[in-house]
Amino acid sequence: MLFILKSDLLKVKRKWFWLLVFLGPFGVIALQMVNYGVRYDYLMKQQPDVWAGLLENINMFVAPALLLGMTILASQIAALEHQQSSWKQLLSLPVKRREVFTSKWIIVCMMIFISSTLLFLGTVLFGISLKFSVHDIPIFAVLKNSYYPFFAGIPVLCLQVWMSIVFSNQAFPLSVGIFGAVFSLAAYAAPDWVPWKWPLLIGAYDPLWYVIAGLITGSILFLAGMTDFVRREVLS
C-alpha cells in the first residue's frame, strides 16, 4: 500500500494538482475579500457577532467549491492512468486491486483535507485582517465550518473517484460533479437525504448529523466502488 501511495504521489508531484488544492480555499476567501470590501458597513450592521457573520458568508461558497474540487481532482488523478493507457500495466504488478483503488481515494481525500486546513487558516487570518478581536475567535466554529463540509461530502468524493476510475472518458464523471456543485448553490430547499446538500450543513438536523451521515454513506460507497473495481476485468 505504501509503495502504491508513493507512486501516486510522484505522479501528481509535478502536475498542477497542488495549485488546485490552494486555489479552492483561496477563491472562497477572495470572494469574501471583495464582499467585505464593497459592503463592509452593511455587513457589520447585519450581524452583531462579526465572526459568526463571517462564517455565514464563507459557508455560502464552501460547498460548491468543495464539490467542484473533489470532481476535478478525482477526474485528473484517474485520467493520469487513462491517458497513458497504463491501467493494464499497473494491475499486472504484484499489487492488489483494492490497494490501487484505495490509493487513488486517499490521495484525493488528502488533498481536500489540506484545502480544508487552508480554509481554516484563511478564515482566521482574514478575520484578523478585518480587525476582528483575536480573543473572540470562535475556534471550534471555524473548525466546524472548515472540516464538517469535507466529512459530510465524503459520499460525493467516493462517487467521483469511483466514476472517474471506471470511465475512461471523463466527460460523464465531470458532468455529474459539475452539476452537483451547481446544484449545491440552490440545495437549501432540497430534501435532507440528498448527499449534495449535506456539505451545506443546513436542514432539519444538527450539522453533526450530516457529518455522521456522510461518513456512513461514504463508507458504503467506498466499499461498493472498490468491490466493483476489483471485479472488473477491463476498464472501459
PDB file of C-alpha atoms in Angstrom:
ATOM      1  CA  MET A   1       0.000   0.000   0.000  1.00  0.00           C
ATOM      2  CA  LEU A   2       2.806   2.395   0.907  1.00  0.00           C
ATOM      3  CA  PHE A   3       4.555   1.632  -2.388  1.00  0.00           C
ATOM      4  CA  ILE A   4       1.411   2.480  -4.384  1.00  0.00           C
ATOM      5  CA  LEU A   5       0.842   5.684  -2.412  1.00  0.00           C
ATOM      6  CA  LYS A   6       4.412   6.812  -3.065  1.00  0.00           C
ATOM      7  CA  SER A   7       3.973   6.036  -6.740  1.00  0.00           C
ATOM      8  CA  ASP A   8       0.737   8.045  -6.963  1.00  0.00           C
ATOM      9  CA  LEU A   9       2.288  10.965  -5.089  1.00  0.00           C
ATOM     10  CA  LEU A  10       5.169  11.002  -7.552  1.00  0.00           C
ATOM     11  CA  LYS A  11       2.693  11.083 -10.445  1.00  0.00           C
ATOM     12  CA  VAL A  12       0.948  14.180  -9.090  1.00  0.00           C
ATOM     13  CA  LYS A  13       4.107  15.867  -7.796  1.00  0.00           C
ATOM     14  CA  ARG A  14       4.858  17.838 -10.944  1.00  0.00           C
ATOM     15  CA  LYS A  15       1.290  18.345 -12.021  1.00  0.00           C
ATOM     16  CA  TRP A  16      -0.985  21.302 -11.266  1.00  0.00           C
ATOM     17  CA  PHE A  17      -2.972  19.366  -8.652  1.00  0.00           C
ATOM     18  CA  TRP A  18      -1.394  21.212  -5.749  1.00  0.00           C
ATOM     19  CA  LEU A  19      -2.262  24.552  -7.336  1.00  0.00           C
ATOM     20  CA  LEU A  20      -5.909  23.479  -7.374  1.00  0.00           C
ATOM     21  CA  VAL A  21      -5.660  22.472  -3.702  1.00  0.00           C
ATOM     22  CA  PHE A  22      -4.629  26.050  -2.949  1.00  0.00           C
ATOM     23  CA  LEU A  23      -6.993  27.775  -5.376  1.00  0.00           C
ATOM     24  CA  GLY A  24     -10.162  26.333  -3.804  1.00  0.00           C
ATOM     25  CA  PRO A  25      -9.854  27.915  -0.335  1.00  0.00           C
ATOM     26  CA  PHE A  26      -8.116  30.993  -1.769  1.00  0.00           C
ATOM     27  CA  GLY A  27     -11.052  31.562  -4.122  1.00  0.00           C
ATOM     28  CA  VAL A  28     -13.565  31.304  -1.262  1.00  0.00           C
ATOM     29  CA  ILE A  29     -11.622  33.792   0.866  1.00  0.00           C
ATOM     30  CA  ALA A  30     -11.000  36.087  -2.118  1.00  0.00           C
ATOM     31  CA  LEU A  31     -14.753  36.297  -2.736  1.00  0.00           C
ATOM     32  CA  GLN A  32     -15.219  37.415   0.852  1.00  0.00           C
ATOM     33  CA  MET A  33     -12.469  39.991   0.473  1.00  0.00           C
ATOM     34  CA  VAL A  34     -14.496  41.526  -2.339  1.00  0.00           C
ATOM     35  CA  ASN A  35     -17.731  41.094  -0.388  1.00  0.00           C
ATOM     36  CA  TYR A  36     -16.419  42.845   2.730  1.00  0.00           C
ATOM     37  CA  GLY A  37     -14.526  45.411   0.675  1.00  0.00           C
ATOM     38  CA  VAL A  38     -17.734  46.530  -1.030  1.00  0.00           C
ATOM     39  CA  ARG A  39     -20.292  46.018   1.756  1.00  0.00           C
ATOM     40  CA  TYR A  40     -18.257  46.308   4.961  1.00  0.00           C
ATOM     41  CA  ASP A  41     -20.518  48.758   6.803  1.00  0.00           C
ATOM     42  CA  TYR A  42     -23.672  46.896   5.792  1.00  0.00           C
ATOM     43  CA  LEU A  43     -22.297  43.520   6.875  1.00  0.00           C
ATOM     44  CA  MET A  44     -21.147  44.897  10.224  1.00  0.00           C
ATOM     45  CA  LYS A  45     -24.669  46.139  10.948  1.00  0.00           C
ATOM     46  CA  GLN A  46     -26.344  42.925   9.794  1.00  0.00           C
ATOM     47  CA  GLN A  47     -24.622  40.621  12.280  1.00  0.00           C
ATOM     48  CA  PRO A  48     -23.561  41.887  15.754  1.00  0.00           C
ATOM     49  CA  ASP A  49     -21.333  38.829  16.141  1.00  0.00           C
ATOM     50  CA  VAL A  50     -18.805  39.688  13.440  1.00  0.00           C
ATOM     51  CA  TRP A  51     -17.096  36.273  13.490  1.00  0.00           C
ATOM     52  CA  ALA A  52     -20.432  34.467  13.121  1.00  0.00           C
ATOM     53  CA  GLY A  53     -21.311  36.757  10.219  1.00  0.00           C
ATOM     54  CA  LEU A  54     -18.010  35.986   8.515  1.00  0.00           C
ATOM     55  CA  LEU A  55     -18.561  32.234   8.866  1.00  0.00           C
ATOM     56  CA  GLU A  56     -22.082  32.523   7.432  1.00  0.00           C
ATOM     57  CA  ASN A  57     -20.791  34.383   4.379  1.00  0.00           C
ATOM     58  CA  ILE A  58     -17.924  31.943   3.835  1.00  0.00           C
ATOM     59  CA  ASN A  59     -20.209  28.918   4.249  1.00  0.00           C
ATOM     60  CA  MET A  60     -22.255  30.010   1.213  1.00  0.00           C
ATOM     61  CA  PHE A  61     -19.348  29.199  -1.096  1.00  0.00           C
ATOM     62  CA  VAL A  62     -17.651  26.303   0.711  1.00  0.00           C
ATOM     63  CA  ALA A  63     -19.967  23.541  -0.572  1.00  0.00           C
ATOM     64  CA  PRO A  64     -19.778  24.313  -4.326  1.00  0.00           C
ATOM     65  CA  ALA A  65     -16.017  24.902  -4.145  1.00  0.00           C
ATOM     66  CA  LEU A  66     -15.548  21.661  -2.202  1.00  0.00           C
ATOM     67  CA  LEU A  67     -17.678  19.548  -4.549  1.00  0.00           C
ATOM     68  CA  LEU A  68     -16.030  21.049  -7.626  1.00  0.00           C
ATOM     69  CA  GLY A  69     -12.595  20.376  -6.153  1.00  0.00           C
ATOM     70  CA  MET A  70     -13.497  16.743  -5.442  1.00  0.00           C
ATOM     71  CA  THR A  71     -14.756  16.354  -9.013  1.00  0.00           C
ATOM     72  CA  ILE A  72     -11.701  17.814 -10.734  1.00  0.00           C
ATOM     73  CA  LEU A  73      -9.112  16.127  -8.525  1.00  0.00           C
ATOM     74  CA  ALA A  74     -10.745  12.689  -8.801  1.00  0.00           C
ATOM     75  CA  SER A  75     -11.038  13.046 -12.573  1.00  0.00           C
ATOM     76  CA  GLN A  76      -7.487  14.220 -13.119  1.00  0.00           C
ATOM     77  CA  ILE A  77      -5.897  11.580 -10.898  1.00  0.00           C
ATOM     78  CA  ALA A  78      -7.763   8.822 -12.718  1.00  0.00           C
ATOM     79  CA  ALA A  79      -7.005  10.474 -16.068  1.00  0.00           C
ATOM     80  CA  LEU A  80      -3.271  10.022 -15.434  1.00  0.00           C
ATOM     81  CA  GLU A  81      -3.795   6.290 -15.900  1.00  0.00           C
ATOM     82  CA  HIS A  82      -6.419   6.569 -18.645  1.00  0.00           C
ATOM     83  CA  GLN A  83      -4.383   8.948 -20.834  1.00  0.00           C
ATOM     84  CA  GLN A  84      -1.288   6.785 -20.665  1.00  0.00           C
ATOM     85  CA  SER A  85      -3.303   3.560 -21.023  1.00  0.00           C
ATOM     86  CA  SER A  86      -1.406   2.272 -18.017  1.00  0.00           C
ATOM     87  CA  TRP A  87      -4.189   0.504 -16.128  1.00  0.00           C
ATOM     88  CA  LYS A  88      -3.272  -2.942 -17.510  1.00  0.00           C
ATOM     89  CA  GLN A  89       0.394  -2.348 -16.785  1.00  0.00           C
ATOM     90  CA  LEU A  90      -0.369  -1.125 -13.267  1.00  0.00           C
ATOM     91  CA  LEU A  91      -2.693  -4.007 -12.472  1.00  0.00           C
ATOM     92  CA  SER A  92      -0.200  -6.536 -13.819  1.00  0.00           C
ATOM     93  CA  LEU A  93       2.179  -5.629 -10.992  1.00  0.00           C
ATOM     94  CA  PRO A  94       2.134  -7.702  -7.797  1.00  0.00           C
ATOM     95  CA  VAL A  95      -0.324  -5.331  -6.111  1.00  0.00           C
ATOM     96  CA  LYS A  96      -3.892  -5.827  -5.000  1.00  0.00           C
ATOM     97  CA  ARG A  97      -6.614  -4.046  -6.907  1.00  0.00           C
ATOM     98  CA  ARG A  98      -8.251  -2.816  -3.750  1.00  0.00           C
ATOM     99  CA  GLU A  99      -4.981  -1.134  -2.776  1.00  0.00           C
ATOM    100  CA  VAL A 100      -4.797   0.623  -6.159  1.00  0.00           C
ATOM    101  CA  PHE A 101      -8.346   1.950  -5.723  1.00  0.00           C
ATOM    102  CA  THR A 102      -7.716   2.914  -2.096  1.00  0.00           C
ATOM    103  CA  SER A 103      -4.542   4.788  -3.015  1.00  0.00           C
ATOM    104  CA  LYS A 104      -6.383   6.996  -5.528  1.00  0.00           C
ATOM    105  CA  TRP A 105      -9.081   7.635  -2.932  1.00  0.00           C
ATOM    106  CA  ILE A 106      -6.553   8.528  -0.214  1.00  0.00           C
ATOM    107  CA  ILE A 107      -4.748  10.989  -2.498  1.00  0.00           C
ATOM    108  CA  VAL A 108      -7.982  12.860  -3.258  1.00  0.00           C
ATOM    109  CA  CYS A 109      -9.010  12.801   0.427  1.00  0.00           C
ATOM    110  CA  MET A 110      -5.623  14.101   1.498  1.00  0.00           C
ATOM    111  CA  MET A 111      -5.747  16.978  -0.976  1.00  0.00           C
ATOM    112  CA  ILE A 112      -9.268  18.005   0.035  1.00  0.00           C
ATOM    113  CA  PHE A 113      -8.271  17.782   3.707  1.00  0.00           C
ATOM    114  CA  ILE A 114      -5.337  20.108   3.024  1.00  0.00           C
ATOM    115  CA  SER A 115      -7.717  22.508   1.261  1.00  0.00           C
ATOM    116  CA  SER A 116      -9.969  22.444   4.335  1.00  0.00           C
ATOM    117  CA  THR A 117      -6.968  23.242   6.534  1.00  0.00           C
ATOM    118  CA  LEU A 118      -6.029  26.161   4.281  1.00  0.00           C
ATOM    119  CA  LEU A 119      -9.626  27.380   4.507  1.00  0.00           C
ATOM    120  CA  PHE A 120      -9.406  27.262   8.305  1.00  0.00           C
ATOM    121  CA  LEU A 121      -6.184  29.295   8.307  1.00  0.00           C
ATOM    122  CA  GLY A 122      -7.511  31.684   5.670  1.00  0.00           C
ATOM    123  CA  THR A 123     -10.702  32.302   7.654  1.00  0.00           C
ATOM    124  CA  VAL A 124      -8.794  33.166  10.826  1.00  0.00           C
ATOM    125  CA  LEU A 125      -6.271  35.392   9.044  1.00  0.00           C
ATOM    126  CA  PHE A 126      -8.964  37.183   7.058  1.00  0.00           C
ATOM    127  CA  GLY A 127     -10.975  37.856  10.220  1.00  0.00           C
ATOM    128  CA  ILE A 128      -7.870  39.245  11.915  1.00  0.00           C
ATOM    129  CA  SER A 129      -7.150  41.423   8.867  1.00  0.00           C
ATOM    130  CA  LEU A 130     -10.667  42.884   9.278  1.00  0.00           C
ATOM    131  CA  LYS A 131      -9.608  43.813  12.829  1.00  0.00           C
ATOM    132  CA  PHE A 132     -11.981  41.368  14.484  1.00  0.00           C
ATOM    133  CA  SER A 133     -10.992  40.601  18.060  1.00  0.00           C
ATOM    134  CA  VAL A 134      -8.338  37.888  18.280  1.00  0.00           C
ATOM    135  CA  HIS A 135      -9.584  36.941  21.742  1.00  0.00           C
ATOM    136  CA  ASP A 136     -13.098  36.303  20.403  1.00  0.00           C
ATOM    137  CA  ILE A 137     -12.095  33.904  17.616  1.00  0.00           C
ATOM    138  CA  PRO A 138     -14.610  31.011  17.764  1.00  0.00           C
ATOM    139  CA  ILE A 139     -12.023  28.338  17.012  1.00  0.00           C
ATOM    140  CA  PHE A 140     -14.454  25.422  17.262  1.00  0.00           C
ATOM    141  CA  ALA A 141     -16.967  27.158  14.983  1.00  0.00           C
ATOM    142  CA  VAL A 142     -14.232  27.899  12.431  1.00  0.00           C
ATOM    143  CA  LEU A 143     -13.083  24.271  12.601  1.00  0.00           C
ATOM    144  CA  LYS A 144     -16.648  23.079  12.014  1.00  0.00           C
ATOM    145  CA  ASN A 145     -17.095  25.471   9.092  1.00  0.00           C
ATOM    146  CA  SER A 146     -13.847  24.264   7.523  1.00  0.00           C
ATOM    147  CA  TYR A 147     -13.915  20.499   8.146  1.00  0.00           C
ATOM    148  CA  TYR A 148     -17.554  19.488   8.587  1.00  0.00           C
ATOM    149  CA  PRO A 149     -18.378  20.104   4.885  1.00  0.00           C
ATOM    150  CA  PHE A 150     -15.456  17.855   3.931  1.00  0.00           C
ATOM    151  CA  PHE A 151     -16.669  14.950   6.083  1.00  0.00           C
ATOM    152  CA  ALA A 152     -20.287  15.497   5.025  1.00  0.00           C
ATOM    153  CA  GLY A 153     -19.178  15.460   1.382  1.00  0.00           C
ATOM    154  CA  ILE A 154     -17.304  12.135   1.583  1.00  0.00           C
ATOM    155  CA  PRO A 155     -20.098  10.285  -0.317  1.00  0.00           C
ATOM    156  CA  VAL A 156     -19.679  12.629  -3.282  1.00  0.00           C
ATOM    157  CA  LEU A 157     -15.907  12.181  -3.159  1.00  0.00           C
ATOM    158  CA  CYS A 158     -16.277   8.379  -3.178  1.00  0.00           C
ATOM    159  CA  LEU A 159     -18.745   8.533  -6.049  1.00  0.00           C
ATOM    160  CA  GLN A 160     -16.486  10.807  -8.117  1.00  0.00           C
ATOM    161  CA  VAL A 161     -13.409   8.636  -7.563  1.00  0.00           C
ATOM    162  CA  TRP A 162     -15.404   5.543  -8.493  1.00  0.00           C
ATOM    163  CA  MET A 163     -16.825   7.039 -11.696  1.00  0.00           C
ATOM    164  CA  SER A 164     -13.532   8.651 -12.711  1.00  0.00           C
ATOM    165  CA  ILE A 165     -11.686   5.328 -12.456  1.00  0.00           C
ATOM    166  CA  VAL A 166     -14.375   3.265 -14.197  1.00  0.00           C
ATOM    167  CA  PHE A 167     -14.965   5.606 -17.171  1.00  0.00           C
ATOM    168  CA  SER A 168     -12.019   6.326 -19.457  1.00  0.00           C
ATOM    169  CA  ASN A 169     -13.960   9.224 -20.964  1.00  0.00           C
ATOM    170  CA  GLN A 170     -14.052  11.773 -18.166  1.00  0.00           C
ATOM    171  CA  ALA A 171     -16.956  13.727 -19.669  1.00  0.00           C
ATOM    172  CA  PHE A 172     -19.540  11.774 -17.666  1.00  0.00           C
ATOM    173  CA  PRO A 173     -17.971  11.992 -14.165  1.00  0.00           C
ATOM    174  CA  LEU A 174     -17.079  15.640 -14.760  1.00  0.00           C
ATOM    175  CA  SER A 175     -20.637  16.435 -15.863  1.00  0.00           C
ATOM    176  CA  VAL A 176     -22.099  14.722 -12.802  1.00  0.00           C
ATOM    177  CA  GLY A 177     -19.673  16.506 -10.484  1.00  0.00           C
ATOM    178  CA  ILE A 178     -20.166  19.944 -12.011  1.00  0.00           C
ATOM    179  CA  PHE A 179     -23.934  19.525 -11.921  1.00  0.00           C
ATOM    180  CA  GLY A 180     -23.689  18.542  -8.241  1.00  0.00           C
ATOM    181  CA  ALA A 181     -21.569  21.616  -7.446  1.00  0.00           C
ATOM    182  CA  VAL A 182     -24.037  23.919  -9.214  1.00  0.00           C
ATOM    183  CA  PHE A 183     -26.969  22.143  -7.591  1.00  0.00           C
ATOM    184  CA  SER A 184     -25.475  22.735  -4.134  1.00  0.00           C
ATOM    185  CA  LEU A 185     -25.834  26.503  -4.682  1.00  0.00           C
ATOM    186  CA  ALA A 186     -29.600  26.089  -4.605  1.00  0.00           C
ATOM    187  CA  ALA A 187     -29.860  22.938  -2.472  1.00  0.00           C
ATOM    188  CA  TYR A 188     -31.116  24.669   0.674  1.00  0.00           C
ATOM    189  CA  ALA A 189     -34.686  23.596  -0.109  1.00  0.00           C
ATOM    190  CA  ALA A 190     -33.733  20.066  -1.198  1.00  0.00           C
ATOM    191  CA  PRO A 191     -34.674  17.058   0.981  1.00  0.00           C
ATOM    192  CA  ASP A 192     -32.206  16.276   3.758  1.00  0.00           C
ATOM    193  CA  TRP A 193     -31.459  12.837   2.290  1.00  0.00           C
ATOM    194  CA  VAL A 194     -29.740  14.361  -0.789  1.00  0.00           C
ATOM    195  CA  PRO A 195     -25.936  13.939  -0.293  1.00  0.00           C
ATOM    196  CA  TRP A 196     -25.116  17.023  -2.379  1.00  0.00           C
ATOM    197  CA  LYS A 197     -26.922  19.100   0.257  1.00  0.00           C
ATOM    198  CA  TRP A 198     -25.008  17.720   3.231  1.00  0.00           C
ATOM    199  CA  PRO A 199     -21.863  19.921   2.860  1.00  0.00           C
ATOM    200  CA  LEU A 200     -24.133  22.950   3.346  1.00  0.00           C
ATOM    201  CA  LEU A 201     -24.766  21.722   6.927  1.00  0.00           C
ATOM    202  CA  ILE A 202     -28.248  23.231   6.705  1.00  0.00           C
ATOM    203  CA  GLY A 203     -31.501  21.364   7.258  1.00  0.00           C
ATOM    204  CA  ALA A 204     -33.746  19.885   9.896  1.00  0.00           C
ATOM    205  CA  TYR A 205     -30.852  18.273  11.788  1.00  0.00           C
ATOM    206  CA  ASP A 206     -27.768  19.356  13.685  1.00  0.00           C
ATOM    207  CA  PRO A 207     -24.659  19.763  11.459  1.00  0.00           C
ATOM    208  CA  LEU A 208     -23.075  16.765  13.170  1.00  0.00           C
ATOM    209  CA  TRP A 209     -25.885  14.608  11.732  1.00  0.00           C
ATOM    210  CA  TYR A 210     -24.727  15.436   8.195  1.00  0.00           C
ATOM    211  CA  VAL A 211     -21.137  14.593   9.130  1.00  0.00           C
ATOM    212  CA  ILE A 212     -22.151  11.195  10.506  1.00  0.00           C
ATOM    213  CA  ALA A 213     -24.434  10.545   7.524  1.00  0.00           C
ATOM    214  CA  GLY A 214     -21.578  11.493   5.198  1.00  0.00           C
ATOM    215  CA  LEU A 215     -19.106   9.146   6.882  1.00  0.00           C
ATOM    216  CA  ILE A 216     -21.530   6.203   6.924  1.00  0.00           C
ATOM    217  CA  THR A 217     -22.767   6.691   3.356  1.00  0.00           C
ATOM    218  CA  GLY A 218     -19.237   7.395   2.175  1.00  0.00           C
ATOM    219  CA  SER A 219     -18.005   4.131   3.685  1.00  0.00           C
ATOM    220  CA  ILE A 220     -20.730   2.219   1.842  1.00  0.00           C
ATOM    221  CA  LEU A 221     -19.943   3.912  -1.492  1.00  0.00           C
ATOM    222  CA  PHE A 222     -16.213   3.391  -0.974  1.00  0.00           C
ATOM    223  CA  LEU A 223     -16.690  -0.344  -0.409  1.00  0.00           C
ATOM    224  CA  ALA A 224     -19.077  -0.574  -3.362  1.00  0.00           C
ATOM    225  CA  GLY A 225     -16.649   1.233  -5.651  1.00  0.00           C
ATOM    226  CA  MET A 226     -13.683  -0.826  -4.503  1.00  0.00           C
ATOM    227  CA  THR A 227     -15.630  -4.075  -4.949  1.00  0.00           C
ATOM    228  CA  ASP A 228     -16.695  -3.057  -8.448  1.00  0.00           C
ATOM    229  CA  PHE A 229     -13.118  -2.131  -9.373  1.00  0.00           C
ATOM    230  CA  VAL A 230     -11.739  -5.435  -8.046  1.00  0.00           C
ATOM    231  CA  ARG A 231     -14.251  -7.436 -10.093  1.00  0.00           C
ATOM    232  CA  ARG A 232     -13.742  -5.558 -13.363  1.00  0.00           C
ATOM    233  CA  GLU A 233     -11.529  -7.320 -15.869  1.00  0.00           C
ATOM    234  CA  VAL A 234     -11.028  -4.415 -18.244  1.00  0.00           C
ATOM    235  CA  LEU A 235     -11.634  -0.755 -17.526  1.00  0.00           C
ATOM    236  CA  SER A 236     -13.814   0.909 -20.157  1.00  0.00           C
TER     237      SER A 236
END
